[in-house]
Every structure is written in structure tokens, then in C-alpha cells.
Amino acid sequence: MDNWNLNLNSLETTRQQDGVLATLMRNVYIWMTLALIITGMTALLAARSVAYMSFLLTHTWMMWAIMIAELGLVFYLSARIQRITFSAATILFIFYSALNGLMLSTIFLAYSASSIATTFFVTAGTFGAMAAIGSFTKKDLSGIGKFALISLIGLIIAGIVNIFLHNTMFDFIISVLGVVIFAGLTAYDSQKIRLMLSQADEVNDSALKIALFGALSLYLDFINLFLYLLRLFGSRD
């Protein structure tokens, strides 16, 4: 009888943890989707504002200010996510999404609206496939994650170098590598987030903040994957 009760308790605990994990993972993708909507709407509205676009293009310091603010927010959330309240973390996440939209508004000047829309759906399909692989594969993807993160450093350096070289072939290679790297990071981050959230016993503030930071990680993967695919396949105006 004692063994029977233990088995029932174990089964009930497993079901409860599965329910908690499902809720947290659902929140991750809901928050990521909402962030993408905020970014997209902000970018579209900003691109339609002649005053804003004129100011942005004639005052380069504004772009640098936005980029520095974005980096500062990411570093701050990375370091303080467990020390600030969930409400504060959510507000900062929304603010970051809007800031990124202001920065990405310039793509509407460089690419046609149809190619942006097409690339977005291609990105969504690629992201969905890689996220599914990361979520359901039993293979440890930490090796892929480490390799992708190291490669990302090289990618950033190569991108900076090509600003001065203006080499078309080099730019093409960078774009292809960018797609591969962020596709790999999507799978790795999806697995890592799922493993971290599987340790949660209940849906509390601590678990929700981990889920929110996970949403930020996947959001960044999606945005970067989209930008590199756009560089490869986007039709320039």
C-alpha cells in the first residue's frame, strides 16, 4: 500500500511539473510574439514618419544612442533579472522591443515591403523548425551552442571589417554564416530554456522572470535570423 501511495504521489508530482513547464513555455512564446508585434508596429509607424526618419538619417548620433541603450538594457536584464521585480522586467522588455523597432525602421528604406513580409514568413518557418528541434530532441545541443557563440564573435568582427572593405562576396558569406549561426542558437536556446524551466515546481515570480528572459533570448535569435535572411534574399528599393 505504501509503494502504491508513493507511485501515485510521484505520478501526481510529474503531472504537476509537466503542467508548470507547459504554462511557462507557453508564456515564453507568447511574450516573444508580443515583442515581435511591438517591434514590427513601432518600425512601421516610425518608417511612415517623415520627421522621425529625416532626423534619424541626418543625426547619426541618434542611431548610436539607440544601439547603446539596447545593449545597456540587455546587459542590465542579464545581470539583474533575479533582483528586479517581474513587473519591472516586463516593462524593460517592452521598452527594448519598442527601441529595436525604432532602429529597424530603416529597413523600410532599403528593402521593398513585399520582400520584408516574405522574409518574415521564411524566418518564422525556419525559427519554428529550429525551435521544435531544440525543444524535442534528446540530443545535448550545448556543443552546438558553444560553437555558435564563439562563431558569433567572429561574425561580429567580420561585419565590422567589411564596413571598411565593402566587399560584396564577403558580405554574402557573412550573411550565410549569420543564418547558420542564429539557426543553431535558436535550437540551443530553445533546449536550454526548456531545461531551465523544467526545474520549476510552480509558476512563481522567479520562474516567470526566467521565462521572460528566455523570451528575450529567442526574440533576439528571431530578429537576427530575419536580418541576415533579409540581406540574402531581400529586394532592395
CSV table of C-alpha atoms in Angstrom, one decimal:
chain,number,residue,atom,x,y,z
A,1,MET,CA,0.0,0.0,0.0
A,2,ASP,CA,2.9,2.4,0.8
A,3,ASN,CA,4.5,1.7,-2.5
A,4,TRP,CA,1.2,2.3,-4.3
A,5,ASN,CA,0.8,5.7,-2.5
A,6,LEU,CA,4.4,6.6,-3.4
A,7,ASN,CA,3.8,5.8,-7.0
A,8,LEU,CA,0.6,7.9,-7.0
A,9,ASN,CA,2.4,10.8,-5.4
A,10,SER,CA,5.2,10.6,-7.9
A,11,LEU,CA,2.8,10.5,-10.8
A,12,GLU,CA,0.9,13.5,-9.4
A,13,THR,CA,4.2,15.4,-8.9
A,14,THR,CA,5.2,14.6,-12.5
A,15,ARG,CA,1.9,15.8,-13.9
A,16,GLN,CA,2.1,19.0,-11.9
A,17,GLN,CA,5.7,19.7,-13.1
A,18,ASP,CA,4.6,19.0,-16.7
A,19,GLY,CA,1.7,21.4,-16.3
A,20,VAL,CA,4.0,24.1,-14.9
A,21,LEU,CA,6.5,23.6,-17.7
A,22,ALA,CA,3.8,23.8,-20.3
A,23,THR,CA,2.5,27.0,-18.8
A,24,LEU,CA,5.9,28.6,-18.6
A,25,MET,CA,6.9,27.6,-22.2
A,26,ARG,CA,3.6,28.9,-23.5
A,27,ASN,CA,4.4,32.2,-21.8
A,28,VAL,CA,7.9,32.3,-23.4
A,29,TYR,CA,6.4,32.1,-26.9
A,30,ILE,CA,3.5,34.5,-26.1
A,31,TRP,CA,5.9,37.1,-24.8
A,32,MET,CA,8.3,36.6,-27.7
A,33,THR,CA,5.4,37.0,-30.2
A,34,LEU,CA,4.1,40.2,-28.4
A,35,ALA,CA,7.7,41.6,-28.5
A,36,LEU,CA,7.9,41.0,-32.3
A,37,ILE,CA,4.5,42.7,-32.8
A,38,ILE,CA,5.6,45.7,-30.8
A,39,THR,CA,8.8,45.9,-32.8
A,40,GLY,CA,7.1,45.5,-36.1
A,41,MET,CA,4.4,48.1,-35.3
A,42,THR,CA,6.9,50.6,-34.0
A,43,ALA,CA,9.2,50.1,-37.0
A,44,LEU,CA,6.3,50.6,-39.4
A,45,LEU,CA,5.0,53.7,-37.7
A,46,ALA,CA,8.5,55.2,-37.4
A,47,ALA,CA,9.2,54.5,-41.1
A,48,ARG,CA,6.0,56.3,-42.0
A,49,SER,CA,7.0,59.4,-40.0
A,50,VAL,CA,8.9,61.7,-42.4
A,51,ALA,CA,10.1,63.9,-39.4
A,52,TYR,CA,11.5,60.9,-37.5
A,53,MET,CA,13.2,59.3,-40.5
A,54,SER,CA,14.7,62.7,-41.5
A,55,PHE,CA,16.0,63.3,-38.0
A,56,LEU,CA,17.4,59.7,-37.7
A,57,LEU,CA,19.2,59.9,-41.1
A,58,THR,CA,20.7,63.3,-40.5
A,59,HIS,CA,21.7,62.8,-36.9
A,60,THR,CA,23.9,59.6,-36.8
A,61,TRP,CA,24.3,60.0,-33.0
A,62,MET,CA,20.7,59.0,-32.7
A,63,MET,CA,21.3,55.6,-34.1
A,64,TRP,CA,24.3,55.1,-31.8
A,65,ALA,CA,22.3,56.3,-28.8
A,66,ILE,CA,19.6,53.7,-29.6
A,67,MET,CA,22.1,50.9,-30.1
A,68,ILE,CA,23.9,51.8,-26.8
A,69,ALA,CA,20.5,51.9,-25.0
A,70,GLU,CA,19.6,48.5,-26.4
A,71,LEU,CA,22.9,46.9,-25.3
A,72,GLY,CA,22.6,48.5,-21.9
A,73,LEU,CA,19.1,47.1,-21.4
A,74,VAL,CA,20.2,43.6,-22.4
A,75,PHE,CA,23.2,43.7,-20.1
A,76,TYR,CA,21.1,45.1,-17.3
A,77,LEU,CA,18.5,42.4,-17.6
A,78,SER,CA,21.1,39.7,-17.9
A,79,ALA,CA,22.8,40.8,-14.6
A,80,ARG,CA,19.7,41.9,-12.6
A,81,ILE,CA,16.9,39.7,-13.8
A,82,GLN,CA,16.5,37.9,-10.5
A,83,ARG,CA,16.9,41.1,-8.4
A,84,ILE,CA,14.3,43.2,-10.0
A,85,THR,CA,10.5,42.6,-9.9
A,86,PHE,CA,8.8,40.7,-12.6
A,87,SER,CA,6.8,43.9,-13.5
A,88,ALA,CA,9.9,45.9,-13.9
A,89,ALA,CA,11.5,43.2,-16.1
A,90,THR,CA,8.4,43.1,-18.3
A,91,ILE,CA,8.4,46.9,-18.7
A,92,LEU,CA,12.1,46.9,-19.7
A,93,PHE,CA,11.4,44.0,-22.2
A,94,ILE,CA,8.6,46.0,-23.8
A,95,PHE,CA,10.8,49.2,-23.9
A,96,TYR,CA,13.6,47.2,-25.5
A,97,SER,CA,11.1,45.9,-28.2
A,98,ALA,CA,10.0,49.4,-29.0
A,99,LEU,CA,13.6,50.7,-29.1
A,100,ASN,CA,14.5,47.9,-31.5
A,101,GLY,CA,11.5,48.9,-33.7
A,102,LEU,CA,12.9,52.5,-33.9
A,103,MET,CA,16.2,51.1,-35.1
A,104,LEU,CA,14.7,48.6,-37.6
A,105,SER,CA,12.5,51.3,-39.2
A,106,THR,CA,15.4,51.9,-41.6
A,107,ILE,CA,14.9,48.6,-43.3
A,108,PHE,CA,11.8,50.0,-45.0
A,109,LEU,CA,14.0,52.5,-46.8
A,110,ALA,CA,16.4,49.8,-48.0
A,111,TYR,CA,14.0,46.9,-48.9
A,112,SER,CA,10.7,46.6,-50.5
A,113,ALA,CA,7.7,45.9,-48.3
A,114,SER,CA,6.9,42.7,-50.1
A,115,SER,CA,10.4,41.3,-49.6
A,116,ILE,CA,10.3,42.2,-45.9
A,117,ALA,CA,7.0,40.4,-45.5
A,118,THR,CA,8.2,37.4,-47.4
A,119,THR,CA,11.4,37.2,-45.4
A,120,PHE,CA,9.5,37.5,-42.2
A,121,PHE,CA,7.4,34.4,-43.0
A,122,VAL,CA,10.5,32.5,-44.2
A,123,THR,CA,12.1,33.5,-40.9
A,124,ALA,CA,9.1,32.3,-38.9
A,125,GLY,CA,9.2,28.9,-40.6
A,126,THR,CA,12.9,28.5,-40.1
A,127,PHE,CA,12.7,29.6,-36.5
A,128,GLY,CA,9.7,27.3,-35.8
A,129,ALA,CA,11.6,24.3,-37.2
A,130,MET,CA,14.8,25.0,-35.2
A,131,ALA,CA,12.8,25.8,-32.0
A,132,ALA,CA,10.9,22.5,-32.4
A,133,ILE,CA,14.2,20.6,-32.8
A,134,GLY,CA,15.7,22.2,-29.8
A,135,SER,CA,12.6,21.5,-27.7
A,136,PHE,CA,12.0,17.9,-28.6
A,137,THR,CA,15.4,16.4,-29.4
A,138,LYS,CA,17.0,14.3,-26.7
A,139,LYS,CA,20.5,15.1,-28.0
A,140,ASP,CA,22.5,17.6,-25.9
A,141,LEU,CA,22.9,20.8,-28.0
A,142,SER,CA,25.3,22.5,-25.6
A,143,GLY,CA,28.2,21.8,-28.0
A,144,ILE,CA,26.4,23.5,-30.9
A,145,GLY,CA,25.5,26.4,-28.6
A,146,LYS,CA,29.1,27.0,-27.6
A,147,PHE,CA,30.3,26.7,-31.2
A,148,ALA,CA,27.6,29.2,-32.3
A,149,LEU,CA,28.5,31.7,-29.6
A,150,ILE,CA,32.2,31.6,-30.5
A,151,SER,CA,31.4,31.9,-34.2
A,152,LEU,CA,29.2,34.9,-33.3
A,153,ILE,CA,32.2,36.8,-32.0
A,154,GLY,CA,34.0,36.1,-35.3
A,155,LEU,CA,30.9,37.1,-37.2
A,156,ILE,CA,30.7,40.5,-35.4
A,157,ILE,CA,34.4,41.1,-36.1
A,158,ALA,CA,34.0,40.2,-39.8
A,159,GLY,CA,31.0,42.5,-40.1
A,160,ILE,CA,33.0,45.4,-38.7
A,161,VAL,CA,35.9,44.7,-41.0
A,162,ASN,CA,33.6,44.6,-44.0
A,163,ILE,CA,32.2,48.1,-43.2
A,164,PHE,CA,35.5,49.4,-44.5
A,165,LEU,CA,36.1,46.8,-47.2
A,166,HIS,CA,32.6,47.0,-48.8
A,167,ASN,CA,33.2,43.5,-50.3
A,168,THR,CA,30.0,42.1,-51.8
A,169,MET,CA,31.2,38.4,-51.7
A,170,PHE,CA,32.4,38.8,-48.1
A,171,ASP,CA,29.1,40.3,-47.2
A,172,PHE,CA,27.3,37.3,-48.8
A,173,ILE,CA,29.5,34.9,-46.8
A,174,ILE,CA,28.8,36.8,-43.6
A,175,SER,CA,25.0,36.7,-44.2
A,176,VAL,CA,25.1,32.9,-44.9
A,177,LEU,CA,27.1,32.3,-41.7
A,178,GLY,CA,24.7,34.6,-39.8
A,179,VAL,CA,21.7,32.5,-40.8
A,180,VAL,CA,23.5,29.3,-39.9
A,181,ILE,CA,24.7,30.6,-36.5
A,182,PHE,CA,21.4,32.0,-35.4
A,183,ALA,CA,19.5,28.9,-36.6
A,184,GLY,CA,21.8,26.9,-34.4
A,185,LEU,CA,21.4,29.4,-31.5
A,186,THR,CA,17.6,29.1,-31.8
A,187,ALA,CA,17.7,25.3,-31.3
A,188,TYR,CA,20.2,25.6,-28.5
A,189,ASP,CA,18.4,28.4,-26.7
A,190,SER,CA,15.1,26.5,-27.0
A,191,GLN,CA,16.6,23.5,-25.4
A,192,LYS,CA,18.3,25.5,-22.7
A,193,ILE,CA,15.2,27.4,-21.8
A,194,ARG,CA,13.1,24.2,-21.6
A,195,LEU,CA,15.7,22.6,-19.3
A,196,MET,CA,15.9,25.6,-17.0
A,197,LEU,CA,12.1,25.9,-16.7
A,198,SER,CA,11.7,22.2,-16.1
A,199,GLN,CA,13.3,22.7,-12.7
A,200,ALA,CA,10.4,25.0,-11.6
A,201,ASP,CA,7.9,23.4,-9.2
A,202,GLU,CA,5.4,26.2,-9.6
A,203,VAL,CA,4.6,29.3,-11.7
A,204,ASN,CA,6.0,32.0,-9.4
A,205,ASP,CA,7.8,35.3,-10.0
A,206,SER,CA,11.2,33.6,-10.2
A,207,ALA,CA,10.1,31.1,-12.8
A,208,LEU,CA,8.3,33.8,-14.8
A,209,LYS,CA,11.4,36.0,-14.9
A,210,ILE,CA,13.4,33.1,-16.2
A,211,ALA,CA,10.7,32.6,-18.9
A,212,LEU,CA,10.7,36.3,-19.7
A,213,PHE,CA,14.5,36.3,-20.2
A,214,GLY,CA,14.1,33.2,-22.3
A,215,ALA,CA,11.6,35.1,-24.4
A,216,LEU,CA,14.2,37.9,-24.9
A,217,SER,CA,16.8,35.3,-26.0
A,218,LEU,CA,14.5,33.8,-28.6
A,219,TYR,CA,13.3,37.2,-29.7
A,220,LEU,CA,17.0,38.2,-30.4
A,221,ASP,CA,17.5,35.0,-32.3
A,222,PHE,CA,14.5,35.6,-34.4
A,223,ILE,CA,15.4,39.3,-35.2
A,224,ASN,CA,19.0,38.4,-36.2
A,225,LEU,CA,17.9,35.5,-38.3
A,226,PHE,CA,15.4,37.7,-40.0
A,227,LEU,CA,18.0,40.4,-40.7
A,228,TYR,CA,20.5,38.0,-42.2
A,229,LEU,CA,17.9,36.3,-44.3
A,230,LEU,CA,16.8,39.8,-45.5
A,231,ARG,CA,20.4,40.6,-46.5
A,232,LEU,CA,20.4,37.4,-48.6
A,233,PHE,CA,17.0,37.5,-50.2
A,234,GLY,CA,15.5,40.9,-49.7
A,235,SER,CA,14.8,43.1,-52.8
A,236,ARG,CA,16.3,46.5,-52.4
A,237,ASP,CA,14.3,49.6,-53.3
